Short mmCIF file of C-alpha atoms in Angstrom, two decimals:
data_model
loop_
_atom_site.label_atom_id
_atom_site.label_comp_id
_atom_site.label_asym_id
_atom_site.label_seq_id
_atom_site.Cartn_x
_atom_site.Cartn_y
_atom_site.Cartn_z
CA UNK A 1 251.20 21.57 47.86
CA UNK A 2 252.76 18.52 49.22
CA UNK A 3 255.98 19.11 51.17
CA UNK A 4 258.64 16.41 50.66
CA UNK A 5 259.88 14.80 53.79
CA UNK A 6 263.53 13.84 54.03
CA UNK A 7 264.66 11.08 56.47
CA UNK A 8 267.88 12.40 57.97
CA UNK A 9 270.57 10.60 60.03
CA UNK A 10 270.88 12.21 63.39
CA UNK A 11 274.68 11.85 63.37
CA UNK A 12 274.82 13.54 59.95
CA UNK A 13 272.81 16.49 61.23
CA UNK A 14 275.12 16.82 64.26
CA UNK A 15 278.46 16.28 62.74
CA UNK A 16 278.20 16.69 58.87
CA UNK A 17 279.16 14.35 56.13
CA UNK A 18 282.82 15.43 55.69
CA UNK A 19 284.25 13.91 58.81
CA UNK A 20 286.07 10.60 58.59
CA UNK A 21 285.91 10.13 62.35
CA UNK A 22 283.69 11.89 64.89
CA UNK A 23 285.49 13.19 67.98
CA UNK A 24 282.47 13.10 70.15
CA UNK A 25 284.09 12.12 73.44
CA UNK A 26 287.77 12.10 74.60
CA UNK A 27 288.97 9.67 77.25
CA UNK A 28 291.59 12.15 78.54
CA UNK A 29 288.75 14.65 79.37
CA UNK A 30 287.18 12.55 82.11
CA UNK A 31 288.35 10.72 85.27
CA UNK A 32 288.89 7.08 85.84
CA UNK A 33 286.13 7.14 88.35
CA UNK A 34 283.66 8.40 85.71
CA UNK A 35 284.78 5.72 83.20
CA UNK A 36 284.35 2.90 85.68
CA UNK A 37 280.96 4.19 86.90
CA UNK A 38 279.61 4.77 83.33
CA UNK A 39 281.34 2.10 81.26
CA UNK A 40 282.43 -0.40 83.80
CA UNK A 41 286.22 -0.20 83.04
CA UNK A 42 289.21 2.09 83.71
CA UNK A 43 291.03 4.17 81.11
CA UNK A 44 293.93 1.84 80.42
CA UNK A 45 291.68 -1.11 79.83
CA UNK A 46 289.65 0.91 77.31
CA UNK A 47 292.93 1.98 75.60
CA UNK A 48 293.95 -1.67 75.36
CA UNK A 49 290.58 -2.49 73.64
CA UNK A 50 291.08 0.38 71.21
CA UNK A 51 294.51 -1.09 70.27
CA UNK A 52 293.11 -4.58 70.06
CA UNK A 53 289.95 -3.88 67.99
CA UNK A 54 290.77 -0.54 66.33
CA UNK A 55 291.79 -1.96 63.01
CA UNK A 56 288.65 -4.12 62.75
CA UNK A 57 286.35 -1.28 63.81
CA UNK A 58 287.91 1.07 61.28
CA UNK A 59 287.15 -1.15 58.33
CA UNK A 60 285.77 1.16 55.54
CA UNK A 61 283.08 -1.42 54.73
CA UNK A 62 281.30 -0.88 57.96
CA UNK A 63 278.28 1.33 58.25
CA UNK A 64 279.58 3.19 61.29
CA UNK A 65 282.80 4.21 59.47
CA UNK A 66 282.44 7.77 60.66
CA UNK A 67 282.38 6.74 64.34
CA UNK A 68 285.82 6.35 65.87
CA UNK A 69 286.80 2.90 67.33
CA UNK A 70 287.11 4.54 70.71
CA UNK A 71 283.52 5.80 70.55
CA UNK A 72 282.26 2.45 69.32
CA UNK A 73 283.94 0.71 72.17
CA UNK A 74 282.55 3.00 74.79
CA UNK A 75 279.10 2.59 73.38
CA UNK A 76 279.35 -1.24 73.49
CA UNK A 77 280.85 -1.24 77.00
CA UNK A 78 277.98 1.02 78.16
CA UNK A 79 275.47 -1.45 76.88
CA UNK A 80 277.19 -4.59 78.15
CA UNK A 81 277.65 -3.19 81.64
CA UNK A 82 274.30 -1.45 81.97
CA UNK A 83 272.00 -3.63 79.74
CA UNK A 84 270.45 -0.53 78.30
CA UNK A 85 270.41 1.69 75.14
CA UNK A 86 269.24 4.64 77.27
CA UNK A 87 269.39 8.01 75.54
CA UNK A 88 271.68 9.40 78.21
CA UNK A 89 274.35 6.82 77.33
CA UNK A 90 274.28 7.93 73.83
CA UNK A 91 274.16 11.56 74.80
CA UNK A 92 277.35 11.09 76.93
CA UNK A 93 279.29 10.12 73.81
CA UNK A 94 277.33 12.10 71.26
CA UNK A 95 275.64 9.37 69.22
CA UNK A 96 271.97 8.41 68.49
CA UNK A 97 270.31 5.24 69.85
CA UNK A 98 270.45 3.71 66.32
CA UNK A 99 274.20 4.35 66.23
CA UNK A 100 274.55 2.80 69.71
CA UNK A 101 272.99 -0.39 68.42
CA UNK A 102 275.29 -0.47 65.38
CA UNK A 103 278.32 0.15 67.58
CA UNK A 104 277.36 -2.79 69.89
CA UNK A 105 276.94 -5.06 66.84
CA UNK A 106 280.39 -4.06 65.42
CA UNK A 107 282.25 -4.41 68.72
CA UNK A 108 280.51 -7.70 69.48
CA UNK A 109 281.57 -9.17 66.14
CA UNK A 110 285.10 -7.97 66.64
CA UNK A 111 285.31 -9.60 70.10
CA UNK A 112 283.71 -12.86 68.88
CA UNK A 113 286.37 -13.02 66.19
CA UNK A 114 289.00 -12.98 68.91
CA UNK A 115 287.37 -15.54 71.25
CA UNK A 116 289.85 -18.27 70.35
CA UNK A 117 292.71 -16.00 71.32
CA UNK A 118 291.37 -15.35 74.81
CA UNK A 119 289.23 -18.49 75.65
CA UNK A 120 291.15 -21.70 75.43
CA UNK A 121 292.64 -24.45 77.50
CA UNK A 122 296.39 -24.22 78.27
CA UNK A 123 298.56 -26.17 75.97
CA UNK A 124 302.10 -26.39 77.28
CA UNK A 125 302.88 -28.71 80.19
CA UNK A 126 303.98 -26.11 82.56
CA UNK A 127 300.66 -24.14 82.16
CA UNK A 128 298.55 -27.38 82.52
CA UNK A 129 300.43 -28.26 85.69
CA UNK A 130 299.90 -24.75 87.07
CA UNK A 131 296.08 -25.10 86.55
CA UNK A 132 296.15 -28.41 88.39
CA UNK A 133 298.22 -26.96 91.26
CA UNK A 134 295.84 -24.01 91.64
CA UNK A 135 292.87 -26.35 91.88
CA UNK A 136 294.69 -28.69 94.26
CA UNK A 137 295.41 -25.69 96.50
CA UNK A 138 291.64 -24.98 96.92
CA UNK A 139 290.42 -28.24 98.46
CA UNK A 140 292.96 -31.02 97.69
CA UNK A 141 291.26 -32.34 94.55
CA UNK A 142 294.01 -33.59 92.19
CA UNK A 143 294.26 -33.66 88.43
CA UNK A 144 291.58 -30.92 87.85
CA UNK A 145 291.92 -29.22 84.42
CA UNK A 146 288.73 -27.14 84.81
CA UNK A 147 285.26 -26.96 86.33
CA UNK A 148 282.24 -27.11 84.05
CA UNK A 149 278.61 -26.09 84.34
CA UNK A 150 275.76 -24.53 82.44
CA UNK A 151 273.84 -21.25 83.01
CA UNK A 152 270.83 -19.69 81.33
CA UNK A 153 270.59 -16.21 79.76
CA UNK A 154 267.06 -14.95 79.03
CA UNK A 155 266.32 -13.87 75.45
CA UNK A 156 263.26 -12.61 73.61
CA UNK A 157 261.02 -15.31 72.01
CA UNK A 158 262.41 -15.97 68.50
CA UNK A 159 258.78 -16.69 67.31
CA UNK A 160 255.53 -18.09 68.66
CA UNK A 161 256.11 -21.51 67.09
CA UNK A 162 259.66 -22.15 68.24
CA UNK A 163 259.55 -23.90 71.61
CA UNK A 164 263.17 -25.11 71.56
CA UNK A 165 264.29 -22.06 73.57
CA UNK A 166 261.69 -22.40 76.35
CA UNK A 167 263.34 -23.64 79.51
CA UNK A 168 261.84 -25.39 82.62
CA UNK A 169 260.55 -22.07 83.94
CA UNK A 170 258.68 -21.38 80.79
CA UNK A 171 261.11 -18.58 79.81
CA UNK A 172 263.06 -18.25 76.59
CA UNK A 173 266.80 -18.64 77.06
CA UNK A 174 270.13 -19.77 75.86
CA UNK A 175 271.80 -22.57 77.83
CA UNK A 176 275.48 -21.65 78.02
CA UNK A 177 278.14 -24.38 78.69
CA UNK A 178 281.35 -22.92 80.34
CA UNK A 179 284.54 -24.24 81.88
CA UNK A 180 286.85 -22.06 84.03
CA UNK A 181 290.04 -22.48 85.97
CA UNK A 182 290.67 -21.81 89.70
CA UNK A 183 290.99 -18.01 89.04
CA UNK A 184 287.71 -17.88 87.15
CA UNK A 185 289.37 -17.52 83.69
CA UNK A 186 287.08 -19.10 81.13
CA UNK A 187 288.77 -22.05 79.29
CA UNK A 188 285.70 -22.89 77.14
CA UNK A 189 282.37 -21.16 76.40
CA UNK A 190 279.57 -22.50 74.19
CA UNK A 191 276.80 -19.91 74.38
CA UNK A 192 274.45 -20.98 71.56
CA UNK A 193 272.47 -23.91 73.05
CA UNK A 194 268.62 -23.68 73.14
CA UNK A 195 267.28 -23.24 76.65
CA UNK A 196 265.04 -26.37 76.43
CA UNK A 197 268.04 -28.65 76.37
CA UNK A 198 269.06 -30.08 79.81
CA UNK A 199 272.57 -29.62 80.83
CA UNK A 200 273.55 -33.30 80.23
CA UNK A 201 272.24 -33.10 76.65
CA UNK A 202 274.20 -29.92 76.02
CA UNK A 203 277.41 -31.49 77.17
CA UNK A 204 276.71 -34.67 75.17
CA UNK A 205 276.41 -32.55 71.96
CA UNK A 206 279.09 -29.97 72.77
CA UNK A 207 282.38 -29.42 71.09
CA UNK A 208 283.92 -29.70 74.57
CA UNK A 209 283.06 -33.41 74.69
CA UNK A 210 284.58 -34.00 71.31
CA UNK A 211 287.69 -32.13 72.32
CA UNK A 212 288.25 -34.21 75.54
CA UNK A 213 287.35 -37.55 73.90
CA UNK A 214 289.42 -37.09 70.76
CA UNK A 215 292.51 -35.02 71.85
CA UNK A 216 294.89 -35.03 74.72
CA UNK A 217 293.78 -34.34 78.33
CA UNK A 218 294.39 -37.95 79.33
CA UNK A 219 296.23 -36.95 82.49
CA UNK A 220 293.44 -35.06 84.24
CA UNK A 221 289.70 -34.34 84.21
CA UNK A 222 287.08 -31.71 84.50
CA UNK A 223 284.72 -31.48 87.50
CA UNK A 224 280.88 -31.41 86.91
CA UNK A 225 277.92 -31.61 89.12
CA UNK A 226 275.32 -34.35 89.25
CA UNK A 227 273.48 -33.09 86.18
CA UNK A 228 276.27 -34.65 84.09
CA UNK A 229 277.27 -38.22 83.48
CA UNK A 230 280.49 -39.49 85.05
CA UNK A 231 283.14 -39.88 82.31
CA UNK A 232 286.77 -40.78 82.20
CA UNK A 233 287.57 -37.12 81.74
CA UNK A 234 284.63 -35.73 83.87
CA UNK A 235 284.46 -36.49 87.61
CA UNK A 236 281.04 -36.09 89.25
CA UNK A 237 280.04 -36.36 92.97
CA UNK A 238 278.86 -39.63 94.42
CA UNK A 239 275.07 -39.80 94.67
CA UNK A 240 275.00 -41.48 98.06
CA UNK A 241 278.34 -41.20 99.83
CA UNK A 242 278.77 -43.95 102.49
CA UNK A 243 282.43 -44.06 103.61
CA UNK A 244 284.54 -41.27 105.10
CA UNK A 245 286.55 -41.26 101.91
CA UNK A 246 283.50 -40.81 99.77
CA UNK A 247 282.29 -37.92 102.03
CA UNK A 248 285.79 -36.28 101.77
CA UNK A 249 285.74 -36.71 98.01
CA UNK A 250 282.37 -35.06 97.70
CA UNK A 251 283.30 -32.19 99.99
CA UNK A 252 286.42 -31.49 98.06
CA UNK A 253 284.47 -31.80 94.78
CA UNK A 254 281.86 -29.34 95.94
CA UNK A 255 284.36 -26.75 97.23
CA UNK A 256 286.32 -26.86 93.93
CA UNK A 257 283.27 -26.94 91.68
CA UNK A 258 281.89 -23.87 93.45
CA UNK A 259 284.41 -21.76 91.47
CA UNK A 260 282.21 -21.89 88.29
CA UNK A 261 279.27 -20.54 90.27
CA UNK A 262 281.38 -17.70 91.60
CA UNK A 263 282.57 -17.06 88.06
CA UNK A 264 278.97 -16.93 86.77
CA UNK A 265 278.09 -14.38 89.47
CA UNK A 266 281.14 -12.17 88.55
CA UNK A 267 280.14 -12.17 84.85
CA UNK A 268 276.48 -11.37 85.75
CA UNK A 269 277.52 -8.62 88.08
CA UNK A 270 279.95 -7.01 85.62
CA UNK A 271 277.80 -7.39 82.48
CA UNK A 272 274.31 -6.42 83.48
CA UNK A 273 272.95 -7.02 79.96
CA UNK A 274 273.05 -10.75 80.94
CA UNK A 275 271.51 -10.61 84.46
CA UNK A 276 267.90 -10.10 83.44
CA UNK A 277 267.42 -6.91 85.51
CA UNK A 278 266.89 -4.89 82.32
CA UNK A 279 264.73 -7.62 80.70
CA UNK A 280 265.66 -10.22 78.17
CA UNK A 281 268.25 -9.72 75.41
CA UNK A 282 266.23 -8.22 72.54
CA UNK A 283 268.03 -10.10 69.79
CA UNK A 284 267.78 -13.27 67.82
CA UNK A 285 269.37 -16.37 69.48
CA UNK A 286 272.38 -16.06 67.23
CA UNK A 287 273.05 -12.41 68.04
CA UNK A 288 272.28 -13.00 71.70
CA UNK A 289 274.79 -15.83 71.68
CA UNK A 290 277.44 -13.53 70.21
CA UNK A 291 276.78 -10.85 72.94
CA UNK A 292 277.21 -13.49 75.65
CA UNK A 293 280.49 -14.68 74.05
CA UNK A 294 281.70 -11.16 73.73
CA UNK A 295 281.14 -10.62 77.40
CA UNK A 296 283.03 -13.84 78.10
CA UNK A 297 285.97 -12.55 76.09
CA UNK A 298 285.93 -9.29 78.05
CA UNK A 299 285.74 -11.19 81.23
CA UNK A 300 288.96 -12.99 80.48
CA UNK A 301 290.70 -9.87 79.18
CA UNK A 302 289.69 -8.08 82.52
CA UNK A 303 291.33 -10.87 84.44
CA UNK A 304 294.45 -10.48 82.46
CA UNK A 305 294.46 -6.83 83.49
CA UNK A 306 294.12 -7.61 87.16
CA UNK A 307 290.45 -6.70 87.38
CA UNK A 308 289.70 -9.95 89.10
CA UNK A 309 287.83 -9.07 92.34
CA UNK A 310 285.10 -11.72 92.91
CA UNK A 311 281.61 -10.37 93.01
CA UNK A 312 279.93 -9.98 96.38
CA UNK A 313 277.36 -12.55 97.59
CA UNK A 314 274.60 -10.02 96.89
CA UNK A 315 275.59 -9.58 93.26
CA UNK A 316 272.88 -9.48 90.58
CA UNK A 317 271.36 -12.84 89.80
CA UNK A 318 270.82 -13.95 86.25
CA UNK A 319 267.45 -15.43 85.66
CA UNK A 320 267.82 -19.12 85.11
CA UNK A 321 265.68 -22.14 85.72
CA UNK A 322 265.77 -24.26 88.77
CA UNK A 323 267.29 -27.53 87.65
CA UNK A 324 265.19 -30.49 88.62
CA UNK A 325 267.36 -33.14 87.08
CA UNK A 326 267.48 -36.76 87.98
CA UNK A 327 270.81 -38.07 89.36
CA UNK A 328 272.83 -39.23 86.36
CA UNK A 329 274.13 -42.76 86.63
CA UNK A 330 277.22 -43.68 84.63
CA UNK A 331 277.42 -46.98 82.77
CA UNK A 332 281.01 -46.28 81.89
CA UNK A 333 282.94 -48.84 83.82
CA UNK A 334 286.34 -47.27 83.08
CA UNK A 335 285.02 -43.93 84.40
CA UNK A 336 283.81 -45.59 87.64
CA UNK A 337 287.29 -47.27 87.94
CA UNK A 338 289.08 -43.99 87.72
CA UNK A 339 286.87 -42.31 90.27
CA UNK A 340 287.27 -45.25 92.66
CA UNK A 341 291.02 -45.07 92.19
CA UNK A 342 290.98 -41.31 92.93
CA UNK A 343 289.02 -42.11 96.10
CA UNK A 344 291.42 -44.74 97.29
CA UNK A 345 294.59 -42.76 96.33
CA UNK A 346 293.70 -39.35 97.68
CA UNK A 347 290.72 -39.45 100.08
CA UNK A 348 291.17 -42.68 102.08
#
């Protein structure tokens, strides 16, 4: 006689159907040291995330309704900071690997919803001036509103026919355009661009360009490297400096622009799911983009909470292509005039 086989949910077997929330793991039962080593963040930071995201993660329409917001957040932090759905991570908080995956999806969506709250340019004059002053204090470069660059995050191949995500190294990736301030706080993050697009093309098509060309920001500029075109709002280095003033300008530009590279290293070091050491992100480009953006939101929140120690020089390195771009030459005469005026006024 055939024996019927029932497919049962692991969480249902362990905890029963009657629970509204599952108290698998209590923050107060473990030390801060354990939380930092396992989930990457201390207790008070996790409590803040529970307050911030709790209402969203408790929505009755979500599949993981029976899992508390606290447990969902721990599961997501464990994945973001380790890059793994290892069974021991789920065992630590009492959920299956499938539930871990759902928790990561829920928390990722909740963080992405709040990206505009935590990733944005300052708006009031005092805050804008503070950003400029911080940058000027680094290397004497005036008027800087942020530093911009791109970085690649490896993802699984969407499908065999789609070559738009194949970068210069032959790897599938997303090319992420980001801007940060002098502390490494992200002011803009566009994480969805296909890896085949060069940095200059990403910027040309980005919302960032539209923002700077159609809105305010007339009293300052971003700093970008030589993979970008010189614009009235984007100062790039001189290709072949000849005068002492031009050398001083390039040196100040390089020292200031280096902040974005340090920020990338910090994010890669803190969120190991992005650094390539555990392999590529095993999601569609859209979901991978959301995970990257969620990590960017957490990066900014961590800086708000004083968790702003720069990563060490030996921090993990995200897999990204070696850019072999040609020097971009600007045909914008007004942009050339502004850079020349900057040279004469501040570096002569």
